[in-house]
Tab-separated table of C-alpha atoms in Angstrom:
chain	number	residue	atom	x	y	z
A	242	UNK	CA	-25.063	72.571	20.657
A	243	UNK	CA	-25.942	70.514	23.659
A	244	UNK	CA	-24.848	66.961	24.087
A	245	UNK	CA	-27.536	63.758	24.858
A	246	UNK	CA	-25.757	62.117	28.266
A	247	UNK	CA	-27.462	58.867	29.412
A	248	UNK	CA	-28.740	58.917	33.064
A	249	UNK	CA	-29.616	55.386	33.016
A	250	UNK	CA	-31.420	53.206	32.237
A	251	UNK	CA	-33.817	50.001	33.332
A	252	UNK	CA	-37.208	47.807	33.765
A	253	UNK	CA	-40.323	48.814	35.537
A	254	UNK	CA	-40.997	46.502	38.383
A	255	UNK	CA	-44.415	44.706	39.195
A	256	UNK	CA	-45.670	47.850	40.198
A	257	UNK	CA	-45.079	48.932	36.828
A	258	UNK	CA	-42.452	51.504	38.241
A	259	UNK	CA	-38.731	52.757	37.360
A	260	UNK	CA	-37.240	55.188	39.696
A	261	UNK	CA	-34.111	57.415	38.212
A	262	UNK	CA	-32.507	58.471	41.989
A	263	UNK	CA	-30.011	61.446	42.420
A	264	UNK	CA	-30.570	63.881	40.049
A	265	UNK	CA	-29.552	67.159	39.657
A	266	UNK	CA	-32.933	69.736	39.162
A	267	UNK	CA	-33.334	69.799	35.321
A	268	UNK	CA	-35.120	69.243	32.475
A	269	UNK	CA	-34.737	65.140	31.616
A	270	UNK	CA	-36.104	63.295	28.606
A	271	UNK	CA	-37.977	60.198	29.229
A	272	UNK	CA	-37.679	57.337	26.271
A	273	UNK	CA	-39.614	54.256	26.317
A	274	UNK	CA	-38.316	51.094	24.386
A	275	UNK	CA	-41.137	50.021	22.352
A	276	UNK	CA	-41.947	46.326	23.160
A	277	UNK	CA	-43.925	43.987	20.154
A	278	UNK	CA	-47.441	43.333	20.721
A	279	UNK	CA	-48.463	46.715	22.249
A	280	UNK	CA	-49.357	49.890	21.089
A	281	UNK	CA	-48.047	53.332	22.262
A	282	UNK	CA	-50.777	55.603	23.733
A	283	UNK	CA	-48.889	57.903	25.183
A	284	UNK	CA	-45.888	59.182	23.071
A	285	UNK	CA	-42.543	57.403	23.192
A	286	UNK	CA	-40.323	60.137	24.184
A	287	UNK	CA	-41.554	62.676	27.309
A	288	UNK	CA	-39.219	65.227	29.072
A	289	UNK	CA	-40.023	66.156	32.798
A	290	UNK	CA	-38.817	68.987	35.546
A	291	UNK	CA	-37.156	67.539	37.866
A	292	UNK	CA	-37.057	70.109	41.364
A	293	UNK	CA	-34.915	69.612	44.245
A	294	UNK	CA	-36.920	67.296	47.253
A	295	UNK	CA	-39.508	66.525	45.013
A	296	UNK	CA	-39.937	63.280	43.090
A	297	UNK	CA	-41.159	64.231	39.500
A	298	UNK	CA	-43.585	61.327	37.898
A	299	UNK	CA	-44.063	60.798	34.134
A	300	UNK	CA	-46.621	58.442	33.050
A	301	UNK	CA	-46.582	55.946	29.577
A	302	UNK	CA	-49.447	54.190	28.307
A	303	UNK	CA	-49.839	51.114	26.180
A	304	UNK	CA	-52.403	48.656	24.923
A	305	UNK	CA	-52.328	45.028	23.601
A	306	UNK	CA	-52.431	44.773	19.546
A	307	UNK	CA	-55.523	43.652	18.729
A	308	UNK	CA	-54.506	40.262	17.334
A	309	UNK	CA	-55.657	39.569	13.297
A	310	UNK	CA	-58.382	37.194	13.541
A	311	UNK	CA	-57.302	33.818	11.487
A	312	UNK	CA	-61.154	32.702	11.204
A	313	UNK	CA	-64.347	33.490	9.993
A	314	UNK	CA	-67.930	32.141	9.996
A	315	UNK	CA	-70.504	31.115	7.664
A	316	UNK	CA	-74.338	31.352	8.469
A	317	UNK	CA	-76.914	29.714	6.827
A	318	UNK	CA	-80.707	31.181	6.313
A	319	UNK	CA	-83.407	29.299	5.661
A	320	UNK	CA	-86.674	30.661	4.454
A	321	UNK	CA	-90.480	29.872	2.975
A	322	UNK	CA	-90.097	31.696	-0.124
A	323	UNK	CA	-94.110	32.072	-0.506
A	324	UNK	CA	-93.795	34.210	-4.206
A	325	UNK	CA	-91.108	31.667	-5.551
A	326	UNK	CA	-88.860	34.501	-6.804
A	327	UNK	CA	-86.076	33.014	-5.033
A	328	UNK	CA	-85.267	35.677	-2.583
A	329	UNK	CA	-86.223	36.894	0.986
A	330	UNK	CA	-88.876	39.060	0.888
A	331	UNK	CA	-90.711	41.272	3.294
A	332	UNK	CA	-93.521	38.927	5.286
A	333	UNK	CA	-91.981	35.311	4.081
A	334	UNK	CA	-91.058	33.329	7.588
A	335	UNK	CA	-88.080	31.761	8.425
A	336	UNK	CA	-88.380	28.098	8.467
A	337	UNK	CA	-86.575	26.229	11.955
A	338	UNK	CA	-85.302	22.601	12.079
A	339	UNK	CA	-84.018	22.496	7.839
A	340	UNK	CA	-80.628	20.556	8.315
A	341	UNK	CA	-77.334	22.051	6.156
A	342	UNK	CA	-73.914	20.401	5.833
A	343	UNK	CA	-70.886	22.101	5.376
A	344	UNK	CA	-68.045	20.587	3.648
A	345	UNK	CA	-64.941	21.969	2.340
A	346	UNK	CA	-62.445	20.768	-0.629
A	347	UNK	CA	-59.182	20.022	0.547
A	348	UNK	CA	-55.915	19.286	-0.892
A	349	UNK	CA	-54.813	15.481	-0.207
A	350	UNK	CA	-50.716	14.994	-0.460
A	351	UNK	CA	-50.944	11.302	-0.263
A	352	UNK	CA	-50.232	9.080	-3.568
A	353	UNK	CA	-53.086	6.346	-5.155
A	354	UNK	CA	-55.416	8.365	-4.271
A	355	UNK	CA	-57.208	11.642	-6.054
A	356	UNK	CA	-55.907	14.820	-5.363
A	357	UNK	CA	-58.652	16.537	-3.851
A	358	UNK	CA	-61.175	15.133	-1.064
A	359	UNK	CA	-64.447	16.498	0.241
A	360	UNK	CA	-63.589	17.101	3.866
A	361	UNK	CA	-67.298	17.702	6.359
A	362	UNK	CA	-66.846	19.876	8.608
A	363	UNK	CA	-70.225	19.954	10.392
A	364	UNK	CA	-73.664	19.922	9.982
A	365	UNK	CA	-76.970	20.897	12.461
A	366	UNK	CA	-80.596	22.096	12.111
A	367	UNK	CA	-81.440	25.976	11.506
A	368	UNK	CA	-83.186	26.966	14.840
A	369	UNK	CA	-86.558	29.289	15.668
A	370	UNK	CA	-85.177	32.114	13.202
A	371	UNK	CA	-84.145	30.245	10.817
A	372	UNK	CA	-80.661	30.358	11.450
A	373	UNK	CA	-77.729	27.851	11.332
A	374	UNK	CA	-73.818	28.835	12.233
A	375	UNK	CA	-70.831	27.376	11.748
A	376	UNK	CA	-68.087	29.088	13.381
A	377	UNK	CA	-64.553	28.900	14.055
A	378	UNK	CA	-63.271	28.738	10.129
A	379	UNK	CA	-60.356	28.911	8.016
A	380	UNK	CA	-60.322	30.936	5.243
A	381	UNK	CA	-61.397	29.580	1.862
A	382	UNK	CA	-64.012	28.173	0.053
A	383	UNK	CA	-66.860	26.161	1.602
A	384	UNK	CA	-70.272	23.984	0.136
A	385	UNK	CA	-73.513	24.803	1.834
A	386	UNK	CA	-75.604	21.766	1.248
A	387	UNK	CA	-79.270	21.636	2.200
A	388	UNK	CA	-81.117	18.218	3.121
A	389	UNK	CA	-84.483	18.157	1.096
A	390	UNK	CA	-87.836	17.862	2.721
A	391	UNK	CA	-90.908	15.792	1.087
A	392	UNK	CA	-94.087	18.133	0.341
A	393	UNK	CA	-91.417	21.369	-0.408
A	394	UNK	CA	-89.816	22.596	-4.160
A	395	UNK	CA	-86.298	23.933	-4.000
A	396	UNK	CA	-86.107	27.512	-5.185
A	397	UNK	CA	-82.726	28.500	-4.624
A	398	UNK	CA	-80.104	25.617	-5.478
A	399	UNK	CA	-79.704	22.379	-2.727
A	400	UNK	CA	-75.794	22.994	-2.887
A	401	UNK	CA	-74.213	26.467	-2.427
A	402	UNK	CA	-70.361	27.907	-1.865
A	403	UNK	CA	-69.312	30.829	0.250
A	404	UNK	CA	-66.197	32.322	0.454
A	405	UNK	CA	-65.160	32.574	4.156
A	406	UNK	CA	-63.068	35.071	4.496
A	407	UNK	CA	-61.060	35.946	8.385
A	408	UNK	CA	-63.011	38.389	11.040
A	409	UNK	CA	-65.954	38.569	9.157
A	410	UNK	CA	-69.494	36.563	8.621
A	411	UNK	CA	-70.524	34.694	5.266
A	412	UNK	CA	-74.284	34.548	4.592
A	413	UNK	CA	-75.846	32.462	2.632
A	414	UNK	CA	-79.712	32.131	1.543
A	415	UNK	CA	-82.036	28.930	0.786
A	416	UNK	CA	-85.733	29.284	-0.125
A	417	UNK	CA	-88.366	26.297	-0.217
A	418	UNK	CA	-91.649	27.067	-1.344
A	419	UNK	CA	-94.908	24.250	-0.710
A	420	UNK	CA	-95.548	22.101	-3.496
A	421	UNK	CA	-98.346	22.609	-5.133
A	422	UNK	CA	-101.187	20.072	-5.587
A	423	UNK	CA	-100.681	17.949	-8.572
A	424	UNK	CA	-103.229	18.767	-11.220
A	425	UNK	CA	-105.045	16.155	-13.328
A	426	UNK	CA	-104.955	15.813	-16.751
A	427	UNK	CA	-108.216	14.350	-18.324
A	428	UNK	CA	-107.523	11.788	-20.488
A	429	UNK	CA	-111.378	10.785	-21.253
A	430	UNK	CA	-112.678	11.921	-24.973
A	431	UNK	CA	-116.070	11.590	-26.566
A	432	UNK	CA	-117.862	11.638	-30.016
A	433	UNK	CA	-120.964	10.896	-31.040
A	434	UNK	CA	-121.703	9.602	-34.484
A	435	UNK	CA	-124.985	9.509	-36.715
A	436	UNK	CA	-125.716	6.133	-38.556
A	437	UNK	CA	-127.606	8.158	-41.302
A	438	UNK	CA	-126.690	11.664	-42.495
A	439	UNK	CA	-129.831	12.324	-44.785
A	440	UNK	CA	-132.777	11.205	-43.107
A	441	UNK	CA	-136.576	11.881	-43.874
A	442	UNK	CA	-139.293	13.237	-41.001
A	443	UNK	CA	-140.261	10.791	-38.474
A	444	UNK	CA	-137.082	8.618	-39.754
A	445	UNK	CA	-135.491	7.127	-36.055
A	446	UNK	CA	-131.612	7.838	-36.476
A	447	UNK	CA	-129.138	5.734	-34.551
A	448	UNK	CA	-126.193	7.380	-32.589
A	449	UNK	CA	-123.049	5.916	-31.445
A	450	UNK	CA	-121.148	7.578	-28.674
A	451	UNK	CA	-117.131	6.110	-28.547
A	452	UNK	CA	-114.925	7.054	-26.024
């Protein structure tokens, strides 16, 4: 069998080069130390000719980890739901300047006080699409709630939750529909009442009318 000698061993430089000087031609084994954060392209371990008067090059690659995102978002729609069925259809507009808090529940470690508190963590007006986002979130469980406007009927509930969940985008969906015009009930009733039931021809008969 054939025995593994160490050549040597070292850094690359700003240049990202290492130079190995002095060898005898052969057949050497590269090895790269892995270092955390990055990501082998290229394998670890390369061998390379080496000839005399010639300077043989191998070549490692590496890229950074993509780091885990540690938030998420949460957007808010907000839309004229014309049919009432209390989800966006086809046609039904996006409504601009609704405004939407967002609050969170949060675990207060302090004594005399209750456990839990309703933190806010923003609020703003959806713009020309319809559209409000909050960005920039830990992971957990949020409120949605929606500030109501005179002359419009909730269809979907004022108060939501979403789930935010890290890297990716929560959606949630509020319709309003137009009130309609109040009707009028009538609350006027007539009847009309004979003084005499059996009369004879030509005999005047007195009404009353009561309402």
């Amino acid at each position: 069998g054939s025995a593994i000698t160490p050549i040597g061993s070292g850094f690359t430089d700003a240049d990202g080069e290492l130079g190995f000087s002095g060898l005898l031609p052969n057949t050497y084994t590269v090895t790269e130390t892995p270092k955390p954060g990055w990501v082998n392209v290229t394998p670890l371990v390369q061998t390379v000719d080496v000839v005399a008067g010639q300077t043989a090059e191998v070549w490692f690659g590496n890229v950074p980890e993509e780091e885990e995102p540690e938030t998420g978002d949460v957007i808010a729609y907000k839309y004229n739901d014309l049919n009432r069925n209390g989800t966006h259809d086809e046609g039904e507009p996006m409504l601009e300047d609704w405004e939407f808090t967002l609050t969170r529940e949060v675990d207060v470690q302090l004594e005399d006080i209750a456990p839990s508190a309703i933190m806010l963590i923003g609020s703003g007006l959806t713009d020309e699409d319809g559209e409000l986002h909050f960005g920039g979130l830990f992971p957990g469980e949020y409120t949605v709630t929606e500030t109501p406007q005179e002359g419009w009927d909730n269809i979907t509930p004022l108060v939501q939750t979403v789930n935010v969940v890290a890297g990716q985008t929560a959606e949630v969906w509020f319709g309003n529909a137009e009130e309609f015009l109040p009707f009028t009930e009538l609350d006027l009733a007539i009847t009309k009442v004979a003084d005499d039931h059996t009369v004879d021809e030509g005999q005047l008969v007195k009404y009353t009318l009561t309402y």
